[in-house]
Tab-separated table of C-alpha atoms in Angstrom:
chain	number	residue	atom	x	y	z
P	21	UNK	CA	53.474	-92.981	21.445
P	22	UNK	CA	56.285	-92.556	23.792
P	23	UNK	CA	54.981	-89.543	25.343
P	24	UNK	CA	51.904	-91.492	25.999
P	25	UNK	CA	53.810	-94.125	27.653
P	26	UNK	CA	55.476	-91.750	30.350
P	27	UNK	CA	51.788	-90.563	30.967
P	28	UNK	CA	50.965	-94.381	32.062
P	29	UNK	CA	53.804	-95.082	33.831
P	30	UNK	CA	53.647	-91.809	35.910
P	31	UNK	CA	49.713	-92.395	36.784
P	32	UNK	CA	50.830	-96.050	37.701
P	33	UNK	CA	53.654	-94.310	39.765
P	34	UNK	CA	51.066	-91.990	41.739
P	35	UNK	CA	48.168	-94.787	42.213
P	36	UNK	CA	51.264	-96.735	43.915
P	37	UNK	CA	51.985	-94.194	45.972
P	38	UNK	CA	48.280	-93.594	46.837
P	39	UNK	CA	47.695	-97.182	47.564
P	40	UNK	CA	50.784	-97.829	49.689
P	41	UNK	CA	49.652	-94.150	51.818
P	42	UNK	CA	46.137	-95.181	51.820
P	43	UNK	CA	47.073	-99.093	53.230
P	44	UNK	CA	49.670	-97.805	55.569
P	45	UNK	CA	47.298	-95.398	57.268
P	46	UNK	CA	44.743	-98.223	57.626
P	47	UNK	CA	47.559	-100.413	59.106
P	48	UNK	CA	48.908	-97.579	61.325
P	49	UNK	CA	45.298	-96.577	62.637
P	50	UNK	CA	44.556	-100.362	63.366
P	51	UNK	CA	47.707	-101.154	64.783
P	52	UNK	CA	47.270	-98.261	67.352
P	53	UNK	CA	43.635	-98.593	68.175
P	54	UNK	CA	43.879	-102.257	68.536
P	55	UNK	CA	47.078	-103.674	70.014
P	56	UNK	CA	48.261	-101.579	72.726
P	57	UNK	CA	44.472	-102.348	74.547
P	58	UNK	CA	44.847	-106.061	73.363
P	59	UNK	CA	48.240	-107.140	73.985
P	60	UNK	CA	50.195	-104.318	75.446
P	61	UNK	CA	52.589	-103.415	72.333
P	62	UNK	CA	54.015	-99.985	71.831
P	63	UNK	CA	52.358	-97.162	69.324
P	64	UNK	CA	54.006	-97.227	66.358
P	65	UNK	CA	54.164	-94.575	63.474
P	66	UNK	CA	53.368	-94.486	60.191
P	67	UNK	CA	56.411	-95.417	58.376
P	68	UNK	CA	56.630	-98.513	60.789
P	69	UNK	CA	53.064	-99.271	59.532
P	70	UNK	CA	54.427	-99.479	55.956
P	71	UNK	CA	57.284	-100.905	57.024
P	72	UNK	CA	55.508	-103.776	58.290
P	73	UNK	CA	52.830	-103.828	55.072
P	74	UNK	CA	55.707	-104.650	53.117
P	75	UNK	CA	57.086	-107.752	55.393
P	76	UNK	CA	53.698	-108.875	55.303
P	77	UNK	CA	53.788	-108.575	51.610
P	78	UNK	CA	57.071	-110.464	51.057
P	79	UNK	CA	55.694	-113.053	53.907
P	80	UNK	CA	52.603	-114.049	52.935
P	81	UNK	CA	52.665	-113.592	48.973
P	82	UNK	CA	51.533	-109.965	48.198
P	83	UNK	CA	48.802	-109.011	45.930
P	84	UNK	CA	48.403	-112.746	44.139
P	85	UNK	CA	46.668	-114.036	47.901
P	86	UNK	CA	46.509	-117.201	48.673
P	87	UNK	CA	49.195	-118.913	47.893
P	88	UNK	CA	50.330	-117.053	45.182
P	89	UNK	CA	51.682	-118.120	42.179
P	90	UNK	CA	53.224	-121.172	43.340
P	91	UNK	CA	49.752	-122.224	44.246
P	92	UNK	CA	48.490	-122.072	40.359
P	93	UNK	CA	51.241	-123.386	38.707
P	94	UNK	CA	50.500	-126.587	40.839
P	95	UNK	CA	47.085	-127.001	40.392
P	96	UNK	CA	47.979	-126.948	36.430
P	97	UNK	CA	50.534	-129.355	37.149
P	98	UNK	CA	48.012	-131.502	39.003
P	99	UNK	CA	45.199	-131.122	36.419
P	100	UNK	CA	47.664	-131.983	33.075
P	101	UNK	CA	48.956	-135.092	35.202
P	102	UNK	CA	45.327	-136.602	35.068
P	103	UNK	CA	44.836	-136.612	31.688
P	104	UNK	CA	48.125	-139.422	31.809
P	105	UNK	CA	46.052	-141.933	34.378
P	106	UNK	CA	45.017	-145.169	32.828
P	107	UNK	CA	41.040	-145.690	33.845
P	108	UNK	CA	42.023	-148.035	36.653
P	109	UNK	CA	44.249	-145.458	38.039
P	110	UNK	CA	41.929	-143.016	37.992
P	111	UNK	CA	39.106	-144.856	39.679
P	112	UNK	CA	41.725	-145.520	41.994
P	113	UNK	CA	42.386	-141.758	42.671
P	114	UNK	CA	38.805	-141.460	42.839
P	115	UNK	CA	37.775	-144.118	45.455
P	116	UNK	CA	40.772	-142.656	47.711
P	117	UNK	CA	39.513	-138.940	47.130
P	118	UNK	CA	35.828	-140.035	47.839
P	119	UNK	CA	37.044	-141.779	51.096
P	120	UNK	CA	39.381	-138.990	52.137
P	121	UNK	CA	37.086	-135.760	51.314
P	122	UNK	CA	34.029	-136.772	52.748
């Protein structure tokens, strides 16, 4: 079993590896066909590229996109909240939803 487990976590090692080479390459080549002619920025190489992947990632939430995590654990917040609303209240929240979200 254990030697089984190495075997997984050095595959997930090497498709990490292949996935941040592969994405940096992308940036890198987009980066440096793009923005130079569009804006006027420098050339920049590839470790820059991954270097700004991974700012991106921290940014702008990673792999979970949109909103990330945070954005999930709020709708469930939202969506056990309802089940407290008395029917008034909820016709209420209703009406105003109707009226705001045309």
């Amino acid at each position: 079993m254990k030697h089984r487990g190495s075997k997984l976590i050095v595959l997930i090692l090497i498709w990490g590896l292949i996935a941040i080479a592969g994405f940096g390459a992308a940036i890198w080549q987009l980066w440096n066909w793009l923005m130079p002619g569009l804006f006027g920025l420098p050339v920049i190489g590839f470790w820059q590229a991954v270097g700004l992947m991974a700012l991106s990632w921290l940014l702008f939430g990673g792999w979970r996109g949109a909103g990330g995590l945070r954005a999930s654990r709020h709708r469930g917040e939202r969506a056990e909240g309802r089940h407290l609303l008395t029917d008034e209240e909820r016709a209420h929240l209703r009406a105003s939803m109707a009226r705001d979200c045309p």
